CSV table of C-alpha atoms in Angstrom, one decimal:
chain,number,residue,atom,x,y,z
A,1,MET,CA,19.5,28.2,58.4
A,2,SER,CA,17.8,29.6,61.3
A,3,ASP,CA,17.7,28.0,64.8
A,4,ALA,CA,15.1,25.3,65.4
A,5,VAL,CA,11.5,26.5,66.4
A,6,LEU,CA,11.8,24.0,68.9
A,7,PRO,CA,14.0,23.1,71.8
A,8,PRO,CA,16.4,20.2,72.0
A,9,LEU,CA,15.3,17.1,73.4
A,10,THR,CA,17.1,15.1,76.5
A,11,ILE,CA,17.9,11.5,76.0
A,12,VAL,CA,15.9,10.4,78.8
A,13,GLU,CA,12.9,12.3,77.4
A,14,VAL,CA,13.5,10.1,74.3
A,15,GLN,CA,13.8,7.0,75.6
A,16,HIS,CA,10.6,7.6,77.6
A,17,ARG,CA,8.2,8.5,74.3
A,18,VAL,CA,9.5,5.4,72.7
A,19,ALA,CA,9.2,2.8,75.7
A,20,ALA,CA,5.3,4.2,75.8
A,21,GLU,CA,4.8,4.2,72.2
A,22,LEU,CA,6.2,0.7,72.1
A,23,THR,CA,4.2,-0.7,74.7
A,24,ARG,CA,1.0,0.8,72.7
A,25,ILE,CA,1.7,-0.6,69.4
A,26,GLY,CA,3.7,-4.0,71.1
A,27,PRO,CA,0.1,-6.0,70.5
A,28,VAL,CA,0.9,-5.7,66.6
A,29,ILE,CA,4.3,-5.6,66.3
A,30,ASP,CA,5.5,-8.1,68.5
A,31,GLN,CA,2.4,-10.8,67.2
A,32,LEU,CA,4.5,-9.4,63.4
A,33,GLY,CA,7.6,-10.4,64.9
A,34,GLU,CA,7.0,-13.3,66.1
A,35,ARG,CA,5.8,-14.5,62.9
A,36,PHE,CA,8.6,-13.5,61.2
A,37,ALA,CA,11.3,-14.8,63.2
A,38,ALA,CA,9.1,-18.3,63.2
A,39,ALA,CA,10.0,-18.4,59.4
A,40,GLY,CA,13.7,-17.5,60.1
A,41,HIS,CA,13.1,-14.1,59.0
A,42,GLU,CA,14.2,-10.6,60.7
A,43,LEU,CA,11.5,-7.8,61.0
A,44,SER,CA,12.2,-4.3,62.6
A,45,LEU,CA,10.3,-1.6,63.1
A,46,VAL,CA,11.7,1.6,60.7
A,47,GLY,CA,12.0,4.7,59.8
A,48,GLY,CA,9.3,7.2,60.0
A,49,PRO,CA,7.6,5.4,62.9
A,50,VAL,CA,10.6,5.3,65.1
A,51,ARG,CA,11.4,8.9,64.5
A,52,ASP,CA,7.7,9.7,65.4
A,53,ALA,CA,7.4,8.0,68.6
A,54,MET,CA,10.9,9.7,69.9
A,55,LEU,CA,9.2,13.1,69.2
A,56,GLY,CA,5.6,11.8,71.0
A,57,ARG,CA,4.0,11.9,67.5
A,58,LEU,CA,1.5,8.7,67.5
A,59,GLN,CA,0.7,7.4,64.5
A,60,ASN,CA,-1.3,3.7,63.3
A,61,ASP,CA,0.6,3.6,59.9
A,62,LEU,CA,3.7,1.5,60.9
A,63,ASP,CA,6.7,1.0,58.5
A,64,PHE,CA,8.7,-2.4,58.8
A,65,THR,CA,11.7,-3.3,56.9
A,66,THR,CA,12.5,-7.5,56.7
A,67,SER,CA,15.3,-10.0,55.2
A,68,ALA,CA,12.0,-11.9,53.5
A,69,ARG,CA,11.3,-11.5,49.8
A,70,PRO,CA,7.6,-10.0,49.1
A,71,GLU,CA,6.3,-13.1,48.4
A,72,GLU,CA,7.4,-14.7,51.4
A,73,THR,CA,5.8,-11.2,53.3
A,74,GLU,CA,2.6,-12.0,51.8
A,75,ARG,CA,2.5,-15.5,52.6
A,76,LEU,CA,3.5,-15.0,56.3
A,77,LEU,CA,0.5,-12.3,56.3
A,78,ALA,CA,-2.1,-14.5,54.3
A,79,GLY,CA,-5.0,-15.9,57.1
A,80,TRP,CA,-4.2,-13.5,59.8
A,81,VAL,CA,-4.1,-10.0,58.5
A,82,ASP,CA,-7.6,-7.8,57.4
A,83,ALA,CA,-6.5,-7.4,54.0
A,84,THR,CA,-3.5,-6.8,51.8
A,85,TRP,CA,-2.4,-5.1,49.1
A,86,ASP,CA,0.6,-5.0,46.7
A,87,MET,CA,1.1,-1.9,44.6
A,88,GLY,CA,4.4,-1.4,45.4
A,89,ARG,CA,5.7,-5.0,44.7
A,90,ALA,CA,7.7,-3.8,42.3
A,91,PHE,CA,9.6,-2.3,45.3
A,92,GLY,CA,9.4,-5.0,47.4
A,93,THR,CA,7.0,-3.4,49.2
A,94,ILE,CA,3.5,-5.5,50.7
A,95,GLY,CA,0.6,-3.6,52.5
A,96,ALA,CA,-1.9,-4.9,54.8
A,97,ARG,CA,-4.2,-3.4,57.6
A,98,ILE,CA,-4.5,-5.4,61.0
A,99,GLY,CA,-7.3,-3.9,62.7
A,100,GLN,CA,-7.0,-0.1,63.3
A,101,TRP,CA,-2.9,-0.7,62.0
A,102,GLN,CA,-1.9,0.3,58.3
A,103,VAL,CA,1.8,-1.4,57.8
A,104,GLU,CA,3.8,-1.7,54.9
A,105,ILE,CA,6.8,-4.4,55.3
A,106,THR,CA,9.2,-3.7,52.3
A,107,THR,CA,12.4,-5.8,51.8
A,108,TYR,CA,15.9,-4.8,52.6
A,109,ARG,CA,16.6,-2.5,49.8
A,110,ALA,CA,20.2,-1.7,48.4
A,111,GLU,CA,19.0,0.4,45.6
A,112,THR,CA,21.5,2.0,42.7
A,113,TYR,CA,20.1,4.9,40.3
A,114,ASP,CA,20.9,5.7,36.8
A,115,PRO,CA,21.8,10.0,37.5
A,116,THR,CA,19.5,10.5,34.3
A,117,SER,CA,16.9,8.6,35.7
A,118,ARG,CA,13.8,10.1,37.6
A,119,LYS,CA,13.0,6.2,39.4
A,120,PRO,CA,15.5,4.2,41.0
A,121,ASP,CA,16.5,0.7,40.0
A,122,VAL,CA,15.9,-1.1,43.0
A,123,ASP,CA,18.0,-4.1,44.1
A,124,PHE,CA,17.2,-6.1,47.5
A,125,GLY,CA,19.5,-6.3,50.5
A,126,ASP,CA,20.6,-8.6,52.7
A,127,SER,CA,21.2,-6.7,56.1
A,128,LEU,CA,19.3,-4.1,58.1
A,129,ALA,CA,22.7,-2.1,58.6
A,130,GLY,CA,22.6,-1.9,54.4
A,131,ASP,CA,19.2,-0.6,54.3
A,132,LEU,CA,19.3,1.6,56.7
A,133,GLY,CA,22.2,3.0,55.0
A,134,ARG,CA,20.6,3.8,52.1
A,135,ARG,CA,17.9,6.1,53.8
A,136,ASP,CA,17.6,9.7,53.7
A,137,PHE,CA,18.5,11.1,57.1
A,138,THR,CA,20.2,9.5,60.3
A,139,VAL,CA,16.5,10.3,62.0
A,140,ASN,CA,15.2,8.3,59.8
A,141,ALA,CA,17.6,5.6,59.8
A,142,MET,CA,17.4,4.2,63.3
A,143,ALA,CA,15.2,0.8,63.7
A,144,VAL,CA,13.6,-1.1,66.4
A,145,SER,CA,14.0,-5.3,65.7
A,146,VAL,CA,10.9,-7.1,67.1
A,147,PRO,CA,10.1,-8.9,68.8
A,148,GLY,CA,13.1,-8.5,70.9
A,149,ARG,CA,12.9,-4.6,70.6
A,150,GLY,CA,16.6,-4.6,69.9
A,151,PHE,CA,17.6,-0.8,68.7
A,152,GLU,CA,19.5,-0.3,66.0
A,153,ASP,CA,20.9,3.1,65.3
A,154,PRO,CA,24.0,2.8,63.1
A,155,TYR,CA,24.2,6.5,62.0
A,156,GLY,CA,23.5,8.7,65.4
A,157,GLY,CA,19.7,9.4,64.5
A,158,LEU,CA,19.0,9.4,68.4
A,159,VAL,CA,21.5,12.6,69.2
A,160,ASP,CA,20.7,14.1,65.9
A,161,LEU,CA,17.0,13.7,66.8
A,162,ALA,CA,17.6,14.8,70.6
A,163,ASN,CA,19.3,18.1,68.8
A,164,ARG,CA,16.7,18.1,66.1
A,165,VAL,CA,19.6,18.4,63.2
A,166,LEU,CA,19.1,17.2,59.6
A,167,ARG,CA,21.9,15.1,58.3
A,168,THR,CA,22.4,12.3,55.9
A,169,PRO,CA,23.4,8.9,57.0
A,170,GLY,CA,26.5,9.3,54.5
A,171,ARG,CA,27.7,12.3,52.2
A,172,PRO,CA,24.8,14.4,51.4
A,173,GLU,CA,26.5,14.3,47.9
A,174,ASP,CA,25.9,11.1,47.2
A,175,SER,CA,22.4,10.7,48.6
A,176,PHE,CA,20.7,13.9,47.1
A,177,SER,CA,22.9,12.0,43.6
A,178,ASP,CA,20.7,8.9,44.4
A,179,ASP,CA,17.8,10.5,45.0
A,180,PRO,CA,17.7,14.2,44.1
A,181,LEU,CA,14.1,14.4,45.7
A,182,ARG,CA,15.5,14.2,48.8
A,183,MET,CA,16.6,17.5,48.8
A,184,MET,CA,12.7,18.4,49.1
A,185,ARG,CA,12.4,16.3,51.6
A,186,ALA,CA,14.9,17.9,53.5
A,187,ALA,CA,13.0,21.2,53.5
A,188,ARG,CA,9.8,19.4,54.4
A,189,PHE,CA,11.0,17.6,57.2
A,190,ALA,CA,12.4,20.9,58.4
A,191,ALA,CA,8.8,22.1,58.6
A,192,GLN,CA,7.1,19.9,59.5
A,193,LEU,CA,9.4,18.7,62.5
A,194,GLY,CA,11.0,22.3,63.5
A,195,PHE,CA,14.5,20.6,62.7
A,196,THR,CA,17.5,22.7,61.4
A,197,VAL,CA,19.4,21.4,58.4
A,198,ALA,CA,23.0,20.5,59.2
A,199,PRO,CA,25.4,23.1,57.5
A,200,GLU,CA,27.3,20.3,54.9
A,201,VAL,CA,23.5,19.5,54.1
A,202,VAL,CA,22.6,23.3,52.8
A,203,ALA,CA,25.7,23.0,51.2
A,204,ALA,CA,25.0,20.1,49.1
A,205,MET,CA,21.6,21.2,48.5
A,206,THR,CA,22.6,24.6,46.8
A,207,GLU,CA,25.3,23.3,45.2
A,208,MET,CA,23.0,20.3,43.7
A,209,ALA,CA,19.6,22.3,43.4
A,210,GLY,CA,19.6,22.1,39.2
A,211,ARG,CA,19.1,17.6,39.6
A,212,ILE,CA,16.4,18.1,40.9
A,213,GLU,CA,15.0,18.9,37.2
A,214,ILE,CA,15.0,15.3,37.0
A,215,ILE,CA,12.1,14.4,39.5
A,216,SER,CA,8.4,14.0,38.0
A,217,ALA,CA,6.6,17.2,38.4
A,218,GLU,CA,4.4,14.8,40.4
A,219,ARG,CA,6.7,14.1,43.3
A,220,VAL,CA,7.7,17.5,43.4
A,221,ARG,CA,4.0,18.3,44.0
A,222,ASP,CA,3.3,16.3,46.3
A,223,GLU,CA,6.6,17.1,48.7
A,224,LEU,CA,5.5,21.3,48.3
A,225,VAL,CA,2.3,20.0,49.7
A,226,LYS,CA,3.0,18.6,52.6
A,227,LEU,CA,5.6,21.0,53.0
A,228,VAL,CA,3.0,24.2,52.7
A,229,CYS,CA,0.8,22.3,55.0
A,230,ALA,CA,3.2,21.4,57.5
A,231,PRO,CA,3.3,23.2,60.8
A,232,PHE,CA,6.6,25.5,59.9
A,233,PRO,CA,6.5,26.3,56.3
A,234,ARG,CA,8.5,29.2,56.7
A,235,LEU,CA,11.7,27.3,57.4
A,236,GLY,CA,10.8,24.5,54.2
A,237,LEU,CA,10.2,27.7,52.3
A,238,THR,CA,13.4,30.0,53.4
A,239,LEU,CA,15.2,26.7,52.8
A,240,LEU,CA,14.3,26.2,49.4
A,241,VAL,CA,14.8,29.7,48.3
A,242,GLN,CA,18.4,30.3,50.3
A,243,THR,CA,19.8,26.9,48.6
A,244,GLY,CA,18.3,27.7,44.9
A,245,LEU,CA,16.0,25.0,44.7
A,246,ALA,CA,13.0,27.3,44.6
A,247,ASP,CA,14.3,28.7,41.5
A,248,HIS,CA,13.7,25.5,39.8
A,249,VAL,CA,10.5,24.1,41.8
A,250,LEU,CA,8.9,27.4,42.7
A,251,PRO,CA,10.4,30.6,40.8
A,252,GLU,CA,7.8,32.7,41.7
A,253,LEU,CA,8.8,32.7,45.0
A,254,PRO,CA,12.3,33.6,45.3
A,255,ALA,CA,11.6,36.4,42.3
A,256,LEU,CA,9.4,38.4,45.3
A,257,ALA,CA,12.4,39.0,47.0
A,258,LEU,CA,13.9,41.2,44.2
A,259,GLU,CA,10.7,43.7,44.6
A,260,SER,CA,10.4,46.6,47.1
A,261,ASP,CA,6.8,46.7,48.9
A,262,GLU,CA,4.8,49.9,47.6
A,263,HIS,CA,4.4,50.8,51.3
A,264,HIS,CA,7.5,49.9,52.7
A,265,ARG,CA,6.3,47.7,55.5
A,266,HIS,CA,8.9,44.9,54.7
A,267,LYS,CA,12.7,44.7,53.1
A,268,ASP,CA,10.6,43.1,50.3
A,269,VAL,CA,7.4,41.6,49.0
A,270,TYR,CA,9.3,38.0,49.7
A,271,GLU,CA,9.1,38.7,53.5
A,272,HIS,CA,5.9,40.4,53.6
A,273,THR,CA,4.4,37.1,51.7
A,274,LEU,CA,5.9,35.2,54.4
A,275,THR,CA,4.3,37.0,57.2
A,276,VAL,CA,0.5,36.8,55.0
A,277,LEU,CA,1.0,32.9,55.1
A,278,GLU,CA,1.4,32.9,58.5
A,279,GLN,CA,-1.3,35.1,59.2
A,280,ALA,CA,-3.7,33.2,56.9
A,281,ILE,CA,-2.7,29.7,58.9
A,282,ALA,CA,-3.8,31.8,62.4
A,283,LEU,CA,-6.9,31.9,60.7
A,284,GLU,CA,-7.0,28.4,59.8
A,285,GLU,CA,-10.2,27.6,62.7
A,286,ARG,CA,-12.8,29.4,60.3
A,287,LEU,CA,-12.2,26.2,58.4
A,288,GLY,CA,-12.3,24.2,60.7
A,289,GLY,CA,-8.6,24.1,62.0
A,290,GLU,CA,-7.0,21.4,60.0
A,291,PRO,CA,-3.7,22.6,57.5
A,292,ASP,CA,-5.8,24.1,54.6
A,293,PHE,CA,-3.1,23.8,51.2
A,294,VAL,CA,-5.6,26.1,48.9
A,295,SER,CA,-5.8,28.9,51.2
A,296,ARG,CA,-1.9,28.7,52.0
A,297,PHE,CA,-0.5,28.2,48.9
A,298,ALA,CA,-3.5,31.7,47.6
A,299,ALA,CA,-1.1,33.4,50.4
A,300,LEU,CA,2.4,32.4,49.0
A,301,MET,CA,1.4,33.0,45.5
A,302,HIS,CA,-1.1,36.3,46.1
A,303,ASP,CA,1.7,38.7,45.2
A,304,VAL,CA,4.0,37.0,42.9
A,305,GLY,CA,2.7,39.2,39.8
A,306,LYS,CA,4.5,41.9,41.5
A,307,PRO,CA,7.8,41.9,39.5
A,308,ARG,CA,6.1,41.8,36.0
A,309,THR,CA,3.9,44.5,37.0
A,310,ARG,CA,6.3,46.7,39.0
A,311,ARG,CA,6.6,51.0,37.6
A,312,PHE,CA,8.0,53.3,38.9
A,313,GLU,CA,6.1,56.4,39.2
A,314,THR,CA,7.3,60.1,39.8
A,315,GLY,CA,8.5,60.9,43.3
A,316,GLY,CA,9.8,57.6,43.8
A,317,VAL,CA,6.3,55.9,44.3
A,318,VAL,CA,6.6,51.9,43.2
A,319,THR,CA,3.1,50.6,41.4
A,320,PHE,CA,2.0,47.1,40.9
A,321,HIS,CA,-0.9,47.9,38.8
A,322,HIS,CA,-3.5,44.9,37.8
A,323,HIS,CA,-0.7,42.1,39.7
A,324,ASP,CA,-4.0,40.1,41.2
A,325,VAL,CA,-4.7,39.5,37.8
A,326,VAL,CA,-1.4,38.9,36.3
A,327,GLY,CA,-0.7,36.2,39.4
A,328,ALA,CA,-3.5,34.7,39.2
A,329,LYS,CA,-2.4,33.8,35.5
A,330,MET,CA,0.9,33.1,36.8
A,331,THR,CA,-0.4,30.8,39.8
A,332,ARG,CA,-2.6,28.9,37.2
A,333,LYS,CA,0.3,28.1,35.0
A,334,ARG,CA,2.7,27.1,37.6
A,335,MET,CA,-0.3,24.9,39.5
A,336,GLN,CA,-0.2,23.3,35.6
A,337,ALA,CA,3.2,23.2,35.2
A,338,LEU,CA,3.1,20.7,38.6
A,339,ARG,CA,0.2,18.7,37.7
A,340,PHE,CA,-2.3,20.3,40.3
A,341,SER,CA,-5.8,18.9,40.1
A,342,ASN,CA,-8.3,21.5,38.0
A,343,ALA,CA,-10.4,22.4,41.1
A,344,GLU,CA,-7.0,23.3,42.8
A,345,ILE,CA,-5.8,25.6,40.3
A,346,ASP,CA,-9.0,27.1,39.7
A,347,ALA,CA,-9.4,28.1,43.7
A,348,VAL,CA,-6.2,29.3,44.4
A,349,SER,CA,-6.2,30.8,41.0
A,350,LYS,CA,-9.6,32.6,42.0
A,351,LEU,CA,-8.2,33.9,45.5
A,352,VAL,CA,-5.2,35.7,43.6
A,353,GLU,CA,-7.3,37.1,41.0
A,354,LEU,CA,-9.9,38.4,44.1
A,355,HIS,CA,-7.5,39.3,46.7
A,356,LEU,CA,-7.6,43.0,46.3
A,357,ARG,CA,-11.0,43.4,45.6
A,358,PHE,CA,-11.9,44.6,49.4
A,359,HIS,CA,-9.9,47.2,49.2
A,360,GLY,CA,-12.6,49.0,46.7
A,361,TYR,CA,-15.0,48.7,49.7
A,362,GLY,CA,-13.1,52.0,51.4
A,363,ALA,CA,-15.2,52.6,54.5
A,364,GLY,CA,-17.8,50.9,53.8
A,365,GLU,CA,-19.6,52.2,50.8
A,366,TRP,CA,-20.0,49.8,48.8
A,367,THR,CA,-23.9,49.2,47.5
A,368,ASP,CA,-25.7,46.3,48.5
A,369,ALA,CA,-25.2,45.4,44.3
A,370,ALA,CA,-21.4,45.3,44.9
A,371,VAL,CA,-21.4,43.1,48.2
A,372,ARG,CA,-23.7,40.7,46.0
A,373,ARG,CA,-21.3,40.8,43.0
A,374,TYR,CA,-18.3,40.2,46.0
A,375,VAL,CA,-19.8,37.1,47.2
A,376,ARG,CA,-20.8,35.6,43.6
A,377,ASP,CA,-17.2,36.3,42.1
A,378,ALA,CA,-15.8,34.8,45.7
A,379,GLY,CA,-18.3,31.4,44.8
A,380,ASP,CA,-17.0,28.8,46.9
A,381,GLN,CA,-13.9,30.3,48.0
A,382,LEU,CA,-15.9,33.2,50.1
A,383,GLU,CA,-14.8,31.7,53.3
A,384,ARG,CA,-10.9,31.5,52.6
A,385,LEU,CA,-11.3,34.8,50.2
A,386,HIS,CA,-12.2,36.2,54.0
A,387,ILE,CA,-9.3,34.6,55.4
A,388,LEU,CA,-6.6,35.6,53.0
A,389,THR,CA,-7.5,39.1,52.8
A,390,ARG,CA,-7.4,39.7,56.5
A,391,ALA,CA,-4.5,38.1,56.4
A,392,ASP,CA,-2.8,40.3,53.7
A,393,CYS,CA,-2.9,42.9,56.3
A,394,THR,CA,1.0,43.3,57.6
A,395,THR,CA,1.5,47.3,58.5
A,396,ARG,CA,3.1,47.9,61.6
A,397,ASN,CA,1.1,50.7,62.4
A,398,GLN,CA,-1.6,49.7,64.9
A,399,ARG,CA,-4.1,52.5,64.2
A,400,LYS,CA,-4.4,51.4,60.3
A,401,ALA,CA,-4.4,47.9,61.1
A,402,ASP,CA,-7.2,48.0,63.2
A,403,ARG,CA,-9.3,50.4,60.8
A,404,LEU,CA,-8.7,47.6,58.2
A,405,ARG,CA,-10.3,45.1,60.5
A,406,ARG,CA,-13.3,47.2,61.6
A,407,THR,CA,-13.9,47.3,58.0
A,408,TYR,CA,-13.6,43.8,56.8
A,409,ASP,CA,-15.9,43.5,60.1
A,410,SER,CA,-18.7,45.3,58.2
A,411,LEU,CA,-18.5,43.9,55.1
A,412,GLU,CA,-18.6,40.3,56.5
A,413,ALA,CA,-21.9,41.7,58.4
A,414,ARG,CA,-23.2,42.9,55.4
A,415,ILE,CA,-22.4,39.5,53.6
A,416,GLU,CA,-24.2,38.0,56.8
A,417,ARG,CA,-27.3,40.1,56.5
A,418,LEU,CA,-27.8,39.6,52.8
A,419,MET,CA,-27.0,35.7,53.0
A,420,GLN,CA,-30.3,35.4,55.6
A,421,GLU,CA,-32.4,38.2,54.0
A,422,GLU,CA,-31.9,36.8,50.0
A,423,GLU,CA,-30.0,33.6,50.2
A,424,LEU,CA,-27.2,34.9,48.8
A,425,ALA,CA,-24.9,31.9,48.2
A,426,SER,CA,-27.4,30.6,45.9
A,427,ILE,CA,-28.6,33.6,44.1
A,428,ARG,CA,-30.6,33.1,40.8
A,429,PRO,CA,-32.4,35.3,38.5
A,430,ASP,CA,-36.4,35.9,39.6
A,431,LEU,CA,-37.4,33.7,36.7
A,432,ASP,CA,-36.2,30.4,35.7
A,433,GLY,CA,-35.5,29.2,32.0
A,434,ALA,CA,-39.0,27.7,31.6
A,435,GLN,CA,-40.4,31.1,33.1
A,436,ILE,CA,-38.4,32.9,30.6
A,437,MET,CA,-39.6,30.8,27.5
A,438,ALA,CA,-42.8,30.6,28.6
A,439,ILE,CA,-43.3,34.4,29.1
A,440,LEU,CA,-41.7,35.5,25.6
A,441,ASP,CA,-43.0,32.2,24.3
A,442,ILE,CA,-39.9,31.0,22.8
A,443,ALA,CA,-38.0,27.8,22.3
A,444,PRO,CA,-34.3,27.0,24.1
A,445,GLY,CA,-31.9,28.9,22.7
A,446,PRO,CA,-29.2,31.8,23.0
A,447,ARG,CA,-31.9,34.6,23.6
A,448,VAL,CA,-33.0,32.4,27.0
A,449,GLY,CA,-29.6,32.5,28.1
A,450,ALA,CA,-29.0,36.0,26.9
A,451,ALA,CA,-32.5,37.0,29.3
A,452,TYR,CA,-31.1,34.8,32.3
A,453,LYS,CA,-27.8,36.9,32.6
A,454,HIS,CA,-29.7,40.0,32.0
A,455,LEU,CA,-31.8,39.0,35.0
A,456,LEU,CA,-29.3,37.6,37.0
A,457,GLU,CA,-27.6,41.6,36.6
A,458,LEU,CA,-30.7,43.4,37.6
A,459,ARG,CA,-31.1,40.6,40.9
A,460,MET,CA,-27.6,41.6,41.6
A,461,ASP,CA,-28.3,45.6,41.4
A,462,ARG,CA,-31.8,45.5,42.7
A,463,GLY,CA,-32.1,42.5,44.9
A,464,PRO,CA,-35.3,40.2,45.2
A,465,MET,CA,-38.3,41.6,43.0
A,466,SER,CA,-41.6,40.3,43.1
A,467,PRO,CA,-42.6,37.6,39.8
A,468,GLU,CA,-44.6,40.6,38.3
A,469,ASP,CA,-41.9,43.0,38.5
A,470,ALA,CA,-39.1,40.5,37.2
A,471,ARG,CA,-42.0,40.0,34.4
A,472,ALA,CA,-42.3,43.4,33.5
A,473,ALA,CA,-38.4,43.8,33.5
A,474,LEU,CA,-38.1,40.7,31.3
A,475,LEU,CA,-40.7,42.0,28.8
A,476,ALA,CA,-38.8,45.2,28.7
A,477,TRP,CA,-35.6,43.8,27.6
A,478,ALA,CA,-37.2,41.8,24.7
A,479,GLU,CA,-39.1,44.9,23.6
A,480,ALA,CA,-35.4,46.9,23.7
A,481,ASN,CA,-33.5,43.7,22.8
A,482,PRO,CA,-36.2,42.3,19.7
A,483,GLU,CA,-34.9,38.8,18.5
A,484,PRO,CA,-33.4,39.3,14.8
A,485,GLY,CA,-35.5,37.8,11.7
A,486,PRO,CA,-34.6,35.5,9.4
A,487,GLU,CA,-32.2,36.1,6.8
A,488,SER,CA,-33.4,37.3,3.5
């Protein structure tokens, strides 16, 4: 694993951050602690909120662990919180909303796992130390007891957090055997926090990568989305490939490392892909600035068709003809296997299929009709297609990069002009279905659809037509394509 993206923290810096965060959240955590203590129960802020407080990452979602059983937690919250929910009751968790705060309170756990099962068997524990020992990483195995605010760190999470290192509380082999998804979480936390992963953890992930197969596709998908949308996705993706986990959850990615880029811009298409991803992230302000999974995943998948389409031509030239179409099909299949929504699958697949379309633009020779088709085919993914196409330029030749940028600037300017002149985003034929039926004196049916499609193509080729010209074009089409008579 590469060096941490961010520098180490000092213990004093961490302590100051925690003190400030505890002051901010004090009104809710102290009152909760007092209610549980009065009933004879322990309550501690635990896991992510403690870790994030040390990192200066403020949040209003607070996780607690307690000696109280779920039914007792519900009783203690009743009449004091704004709302409660118990979807996690089977795992000992009761959720609640207290003003601006979302809290989850979970009974101490002592989980046991069936090695062949996708889900843990949950047993309630009887101590905070035991609960912390079953957590995934030391930086998530720290707690602050309330209301006294005593700090609990039995596994050295504070030092690991200061050094930005991910370790497991016990042997990583035991942790990953209990819950193989923790291997994905290691990659996700590396991507989210900019942490390195301890060598023994990487070794265990490599040895046990195949155990991820018992985890449901939905859980793998959710971790992958969080990783891709994290601040440092290259760190997490590199770890998945390095350990062999990607061979099981996203095999298209490591396959790219075997392919030589046709322009010799990178040692392989894998490195090119990670660069495209980072460049796409840099352009996300065009979408509002928030992490955008669709554009990021399209960048990650845009060249996955290259391994299957690689051909060696005379003179040592390597080609990947139609890798866009092949890649779109592969992307759709992988996303279906990971149980993504149809909308996400359609969006990412469309972007992969269209990512080369711009390169037919050349020096700007496209007709307005070609520009209209580019916009029509992109549909509601046009802005993301702009991002992917620009990000896909990774040449080290600055003159070439500048030329490609200026050419795409020109295309976007033409699209904007046509948008203003023709309402391009909602392009329609110059006659609607009702008008077509009235002019041709026909009832609803396939012939109306065929006429509509013909007029849409004319609209793409010629631009807007007057009602008279559109009527004449429709009648000419009807004459050239007479309706078949009834069978004799």
